Short mmCIF file of C-alpha atoms in Angstrom, two decimals:
data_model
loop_
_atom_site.label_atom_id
_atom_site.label_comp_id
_atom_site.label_asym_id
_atom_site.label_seq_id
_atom_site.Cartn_x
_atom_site.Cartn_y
_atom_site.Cartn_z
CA UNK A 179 -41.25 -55.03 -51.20
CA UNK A 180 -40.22 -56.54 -47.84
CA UNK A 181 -36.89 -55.89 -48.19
CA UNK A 182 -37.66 -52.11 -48.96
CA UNK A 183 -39.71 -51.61 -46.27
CA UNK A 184 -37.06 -52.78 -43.79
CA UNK A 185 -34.34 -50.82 -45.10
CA UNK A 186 -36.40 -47.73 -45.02
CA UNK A 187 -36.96 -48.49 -41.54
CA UNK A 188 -33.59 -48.21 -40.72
CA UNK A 189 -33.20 -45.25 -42.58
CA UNK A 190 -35.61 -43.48 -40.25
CA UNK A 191 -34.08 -45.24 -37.09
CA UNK A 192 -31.11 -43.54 -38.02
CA UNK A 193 -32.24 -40.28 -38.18
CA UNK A 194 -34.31 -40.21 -35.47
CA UNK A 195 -31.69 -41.49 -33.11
CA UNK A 196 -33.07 -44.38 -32.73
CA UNK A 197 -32.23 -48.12 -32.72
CA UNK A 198 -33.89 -51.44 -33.61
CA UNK A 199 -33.34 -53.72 -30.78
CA UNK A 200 -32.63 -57.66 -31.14
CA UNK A 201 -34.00 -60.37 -28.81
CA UNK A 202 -32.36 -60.50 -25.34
CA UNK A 203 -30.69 -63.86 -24.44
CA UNK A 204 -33.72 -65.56 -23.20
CA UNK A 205 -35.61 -64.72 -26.64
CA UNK A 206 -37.85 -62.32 -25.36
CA UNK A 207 -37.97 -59.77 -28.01
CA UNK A 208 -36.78 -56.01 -26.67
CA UNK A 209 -39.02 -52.76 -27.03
CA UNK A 210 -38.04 -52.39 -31.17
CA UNK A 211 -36.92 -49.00 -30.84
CA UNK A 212 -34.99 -47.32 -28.00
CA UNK A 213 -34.82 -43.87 -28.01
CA UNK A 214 -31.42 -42.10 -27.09
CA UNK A 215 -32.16 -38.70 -25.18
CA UNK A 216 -29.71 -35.79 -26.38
CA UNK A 217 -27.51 -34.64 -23.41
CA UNK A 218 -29.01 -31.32 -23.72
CA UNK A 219 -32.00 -32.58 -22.81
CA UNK A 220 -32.48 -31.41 -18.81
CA UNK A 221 -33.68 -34.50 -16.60
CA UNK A 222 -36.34 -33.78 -13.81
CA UNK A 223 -33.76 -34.22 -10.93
CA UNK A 224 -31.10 -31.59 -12.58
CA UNK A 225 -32.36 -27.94 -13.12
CA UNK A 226 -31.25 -26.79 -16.70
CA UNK A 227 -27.85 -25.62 -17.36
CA UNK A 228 -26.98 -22.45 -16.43
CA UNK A 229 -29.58 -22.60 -12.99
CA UNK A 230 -26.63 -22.73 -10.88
CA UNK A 231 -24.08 -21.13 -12.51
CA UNK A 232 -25.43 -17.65 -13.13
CA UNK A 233 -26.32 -15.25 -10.06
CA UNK A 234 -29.16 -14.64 -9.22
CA UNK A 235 -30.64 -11.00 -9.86
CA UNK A 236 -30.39 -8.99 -7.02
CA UNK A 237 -32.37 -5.79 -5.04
CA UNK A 238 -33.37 -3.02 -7.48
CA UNK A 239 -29.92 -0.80 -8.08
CA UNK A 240 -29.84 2.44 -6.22
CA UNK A 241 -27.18 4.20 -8.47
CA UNK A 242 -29.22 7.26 -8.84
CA UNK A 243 -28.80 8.15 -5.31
CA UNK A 244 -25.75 10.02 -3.69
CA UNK A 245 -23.53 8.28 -1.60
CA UNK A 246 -22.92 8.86 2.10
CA UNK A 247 -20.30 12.19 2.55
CA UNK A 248 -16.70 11.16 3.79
CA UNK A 249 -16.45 11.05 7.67
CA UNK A 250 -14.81 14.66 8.14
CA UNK A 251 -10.35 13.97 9.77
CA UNK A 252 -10.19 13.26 13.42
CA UNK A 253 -9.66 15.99 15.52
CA UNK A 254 -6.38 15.52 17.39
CA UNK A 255 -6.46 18.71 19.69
CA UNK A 256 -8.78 21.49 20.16
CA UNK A 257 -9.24 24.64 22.30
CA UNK A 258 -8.56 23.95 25.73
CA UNK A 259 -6.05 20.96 25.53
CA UNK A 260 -3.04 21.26 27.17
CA UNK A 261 0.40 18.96 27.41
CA UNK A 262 3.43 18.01 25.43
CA UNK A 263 1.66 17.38 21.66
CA UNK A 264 0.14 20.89 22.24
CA UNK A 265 3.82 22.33 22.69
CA UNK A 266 4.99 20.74 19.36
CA UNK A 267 1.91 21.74 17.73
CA UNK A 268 3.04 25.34 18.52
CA UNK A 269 6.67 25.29 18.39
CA UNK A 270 6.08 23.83 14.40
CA UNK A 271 3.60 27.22 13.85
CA UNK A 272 6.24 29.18 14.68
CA UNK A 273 8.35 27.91 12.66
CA UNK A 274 5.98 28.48 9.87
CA UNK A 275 5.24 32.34 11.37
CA UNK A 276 2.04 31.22 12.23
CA UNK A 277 2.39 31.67 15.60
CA UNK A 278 4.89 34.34 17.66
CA UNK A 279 4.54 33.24 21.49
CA UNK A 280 4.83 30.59 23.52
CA UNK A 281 5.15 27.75 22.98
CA UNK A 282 2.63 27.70 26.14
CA UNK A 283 1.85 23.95 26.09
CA UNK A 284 -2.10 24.96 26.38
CA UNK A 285 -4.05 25.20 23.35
CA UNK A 286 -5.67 28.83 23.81
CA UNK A 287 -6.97 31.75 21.71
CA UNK A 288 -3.87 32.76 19.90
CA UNK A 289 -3.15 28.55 19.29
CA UNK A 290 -6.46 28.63 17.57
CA UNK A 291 -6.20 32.06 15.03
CA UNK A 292 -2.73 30.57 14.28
CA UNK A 293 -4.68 27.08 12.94
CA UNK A 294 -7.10 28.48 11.35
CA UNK A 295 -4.99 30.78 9.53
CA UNK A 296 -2.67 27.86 8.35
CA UNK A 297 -5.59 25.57 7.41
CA UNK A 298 -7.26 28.83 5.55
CA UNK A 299 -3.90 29.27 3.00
CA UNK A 300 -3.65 25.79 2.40
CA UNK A 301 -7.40 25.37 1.28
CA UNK A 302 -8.47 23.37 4.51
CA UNK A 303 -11.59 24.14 6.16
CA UNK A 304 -10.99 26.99 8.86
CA UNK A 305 -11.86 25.37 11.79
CA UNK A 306 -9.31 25.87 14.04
CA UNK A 307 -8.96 22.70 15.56
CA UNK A 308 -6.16 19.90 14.89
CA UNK A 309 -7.27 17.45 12.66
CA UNK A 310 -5.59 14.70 11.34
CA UNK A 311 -4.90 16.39 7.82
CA UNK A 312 -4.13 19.56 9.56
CA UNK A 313 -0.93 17.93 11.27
CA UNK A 314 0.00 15.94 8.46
CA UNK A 315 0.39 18.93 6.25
CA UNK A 316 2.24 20.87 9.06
CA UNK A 317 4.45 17.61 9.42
CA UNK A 318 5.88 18.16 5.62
CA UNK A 319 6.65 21.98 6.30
CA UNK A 320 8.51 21.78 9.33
CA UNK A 321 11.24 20.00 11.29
CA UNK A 322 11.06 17.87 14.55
CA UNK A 323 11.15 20.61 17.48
CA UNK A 324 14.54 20.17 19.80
CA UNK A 325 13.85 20.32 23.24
CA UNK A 326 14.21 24.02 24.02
CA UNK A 327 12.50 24.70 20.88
CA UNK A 328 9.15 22.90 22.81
CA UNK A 329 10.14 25.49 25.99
CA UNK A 330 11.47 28.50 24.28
CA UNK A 331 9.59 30.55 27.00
CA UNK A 332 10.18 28.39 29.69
CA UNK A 333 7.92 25.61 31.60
CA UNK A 334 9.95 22.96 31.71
CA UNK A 335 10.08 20.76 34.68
CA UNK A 336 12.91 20.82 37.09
CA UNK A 337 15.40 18.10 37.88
CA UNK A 338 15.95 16.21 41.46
CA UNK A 339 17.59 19.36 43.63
CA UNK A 340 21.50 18.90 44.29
CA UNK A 341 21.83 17.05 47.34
CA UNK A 342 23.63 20.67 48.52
CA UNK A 343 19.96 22.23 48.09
CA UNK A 344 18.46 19.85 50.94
CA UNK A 345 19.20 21.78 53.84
CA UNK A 346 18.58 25.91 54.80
CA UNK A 347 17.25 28.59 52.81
CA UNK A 348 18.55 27.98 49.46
CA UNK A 349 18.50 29.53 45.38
CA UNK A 350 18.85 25.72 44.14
CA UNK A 351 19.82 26.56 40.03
CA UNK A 352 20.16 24.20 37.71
CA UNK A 353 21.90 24.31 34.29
CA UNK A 354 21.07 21.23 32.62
CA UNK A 355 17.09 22.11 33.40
CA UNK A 356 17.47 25.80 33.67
CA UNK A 357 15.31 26.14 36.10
CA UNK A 358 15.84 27.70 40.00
CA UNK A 359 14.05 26.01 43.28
CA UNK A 360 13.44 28.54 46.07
CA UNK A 361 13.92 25.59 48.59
CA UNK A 362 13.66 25.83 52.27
CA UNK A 363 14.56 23.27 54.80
CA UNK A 364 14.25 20.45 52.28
CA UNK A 365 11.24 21.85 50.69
CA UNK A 366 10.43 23.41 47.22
CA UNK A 367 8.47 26.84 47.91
CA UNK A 368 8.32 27.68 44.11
CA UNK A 369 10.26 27.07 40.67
CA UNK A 370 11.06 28.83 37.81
CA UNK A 371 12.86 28.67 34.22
CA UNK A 372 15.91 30.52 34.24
CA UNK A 373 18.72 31.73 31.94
CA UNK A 374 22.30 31.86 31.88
CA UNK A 375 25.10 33.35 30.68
CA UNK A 376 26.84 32.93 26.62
CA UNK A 377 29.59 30.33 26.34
CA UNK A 378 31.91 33.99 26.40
CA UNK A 379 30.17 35.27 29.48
CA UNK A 380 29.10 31.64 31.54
CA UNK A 381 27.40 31.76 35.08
CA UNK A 382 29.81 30.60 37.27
CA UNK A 383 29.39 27.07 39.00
CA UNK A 384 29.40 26.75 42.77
CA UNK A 385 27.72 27.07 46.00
CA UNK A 386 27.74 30.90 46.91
CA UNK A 387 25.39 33.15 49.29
CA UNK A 388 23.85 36.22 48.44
CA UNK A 389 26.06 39.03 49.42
CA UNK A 390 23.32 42.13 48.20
CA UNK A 391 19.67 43.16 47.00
CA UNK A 392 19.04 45.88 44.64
CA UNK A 393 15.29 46.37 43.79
CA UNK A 394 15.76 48.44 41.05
CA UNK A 395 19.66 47.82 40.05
CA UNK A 396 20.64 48.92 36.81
CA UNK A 397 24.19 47.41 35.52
CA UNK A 398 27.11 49.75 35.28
CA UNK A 399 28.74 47.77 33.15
CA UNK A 400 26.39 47.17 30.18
CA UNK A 401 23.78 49.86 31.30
CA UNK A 402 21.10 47.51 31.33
CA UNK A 403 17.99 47.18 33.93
CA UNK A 404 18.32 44.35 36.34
CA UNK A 405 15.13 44.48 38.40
CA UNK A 406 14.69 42.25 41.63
CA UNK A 407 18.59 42.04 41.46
CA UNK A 408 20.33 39.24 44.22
CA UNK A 409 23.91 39.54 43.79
CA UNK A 410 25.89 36.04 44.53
CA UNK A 411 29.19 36.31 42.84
CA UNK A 412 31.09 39.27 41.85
CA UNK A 413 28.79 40.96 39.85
CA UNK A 414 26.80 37.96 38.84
CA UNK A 415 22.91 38.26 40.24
CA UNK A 416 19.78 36.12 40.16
CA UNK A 417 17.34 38.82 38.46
CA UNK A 418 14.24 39.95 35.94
CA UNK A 419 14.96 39.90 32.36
CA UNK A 420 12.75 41.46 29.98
CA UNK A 421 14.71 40.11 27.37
CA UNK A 422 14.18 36.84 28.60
CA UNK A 423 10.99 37.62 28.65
CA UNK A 424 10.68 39.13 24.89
CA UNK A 425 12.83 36.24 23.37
CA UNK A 426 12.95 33.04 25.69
CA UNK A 427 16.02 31.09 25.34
CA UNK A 428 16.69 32.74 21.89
CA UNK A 429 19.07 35.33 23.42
CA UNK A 430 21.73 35.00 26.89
CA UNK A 431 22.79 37.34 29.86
CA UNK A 432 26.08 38.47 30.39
CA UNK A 433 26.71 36.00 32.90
CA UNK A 434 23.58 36.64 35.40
CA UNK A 435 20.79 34.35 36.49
CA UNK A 436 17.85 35.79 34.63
CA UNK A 437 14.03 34.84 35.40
CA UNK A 438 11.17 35.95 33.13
CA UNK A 439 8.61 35.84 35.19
CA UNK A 440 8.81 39.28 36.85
CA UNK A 441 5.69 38.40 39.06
CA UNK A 442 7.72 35.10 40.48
CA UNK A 443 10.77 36.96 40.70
CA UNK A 444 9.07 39.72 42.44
CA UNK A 445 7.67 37.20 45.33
CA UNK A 446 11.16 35.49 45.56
CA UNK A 447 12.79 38.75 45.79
CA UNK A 448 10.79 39.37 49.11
CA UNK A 449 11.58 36.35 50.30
CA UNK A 450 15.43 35.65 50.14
CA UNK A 451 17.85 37.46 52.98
CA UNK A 452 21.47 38.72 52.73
CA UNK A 453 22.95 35.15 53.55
CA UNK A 454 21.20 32.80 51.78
CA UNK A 455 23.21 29.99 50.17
CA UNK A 456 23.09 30.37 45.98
CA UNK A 457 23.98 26.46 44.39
CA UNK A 458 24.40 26.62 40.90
CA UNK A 459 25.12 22.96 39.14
CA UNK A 460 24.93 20.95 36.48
#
């Protein structure tokens, strides 16, 4: 009966996890059953598993609502603007035959119906301004402008005068800028853009003087008008061009000096004497 009882006992020991203890080594007799926690079991310093390991739930979603609208492209020029961007900007719509003048280097009326138009065939929003996805597209349809591409109709800045320009009344023209000084005594009254004759018919190089005036010349030779007319070599003149005018730097005289500015020319014309030295360089 004893003996029974003990080994049931230890039956239930063992499947409760627990153990009967045996005196410690003074003979003090132990707690006779020690219970073994499962490692499962949380303790009260460590939260239970998973406490730190999953987040944490957040603010309420807001899915159902729209998001923000896309910051509209940076505008990169705009009515009014003026400068060398504003040139290429132009020059590239006409290569496109979005634009027929110029290229002005100012950013005015025609500038603007010319953007809008290209923005409206390509699906953009008509604004007429320059943005950033504006140019881009432009970019891919058209090549990089050369420089007299960017001053087809003239504008271009003049170089340093020949050091033969620095003294007297002197028609200071320069090839490489194409542009003519009306210089006196040093000084630069007024500058224009010029052009010059084919590689067939050049402008001669040189100083000369002018010899004659002819307001209203008309050539004998290729019975063309020649306006404001200052005759410097042979039958080569500084004068108006309404060619020039029409078609910039597309087209060439016959030899001749040509200005399109007939206003400019005009007020030069009233200015130079029979005498005046003529330098034309490179």
């Amino acid at each position: 009966m004893g003996r029974a009882f003990v080994a049931g006992l230890a039956v239930v020991a063992a499947l409760t996890g627990c153990t009967v203890q045996a005196p410690d080594s003074e003979g003090k007799r132990r707690s006779p059953v020690h219970i073994e926690l499962p490692d499962a079991t949380p303790s009260p310093d460590r939260p239970p598993a998973g406490d730190g390991d999953e987040p944490k739930p957040g603010p309420p979603s807001h899915d159902d609502k729209p998001g923000a609208a896309p910051a509209p492209p940076r505008v990169l020029w705009s009515r009014g603007d003026t400068g060398r961007d504003v040139r290429e900007l132009q020059a590239r719509l006409r290569q496109v035959a979005w634009l027929f003048d110029g290229p002005t280097g100012t950013y005015d009326e025609p500038t603007e119906r010319a953007v809008s138009g290209f923005q409206g065939k390509r699906g953009l929003p008509r604004t007429g301004k320059t943005d950033a996805v504006t140019w881009q597209r432009l970019l891919r349809m058209t090549r990089e402008p050369g420089r007299w591409d960017l001053y087809l109709m003239g504008g271009q800045p003049a170089e340093p005068p020949d050091a033969r320009c620095r003294t007297g009344r002197v028609l200071c023209i320069d090839k490489t800028s194409r542009t003519l000084r009306w210089m006196v005594d040093g000084r630069t009254v007024s500058t224009m853009a010029v052009r010059f004759g084919s590689q067939y018919t050049p402008t001669r190089e040189g100083v000369f003087s002018v010899y004659w005036k002819s307001r209203d010349h008309v050539s004998t030779l290729y019975d063309s008008p020649m306006p404001y007319a200052m005759f410097f070599s042979g039958g080569q003149a500084v004068h108006f061009s309404a060619d020039f005018a029409a078609r910039g730097y597309a087209g060439a005289s016959h030899g001749c000096v040509n200005v399109r500015d007939e206003a400019a020319i005009a007020e030069l014309y009233a200015q130079v004497r029979n005498g005046d030295k003529v330098v034309v360089s490179w």
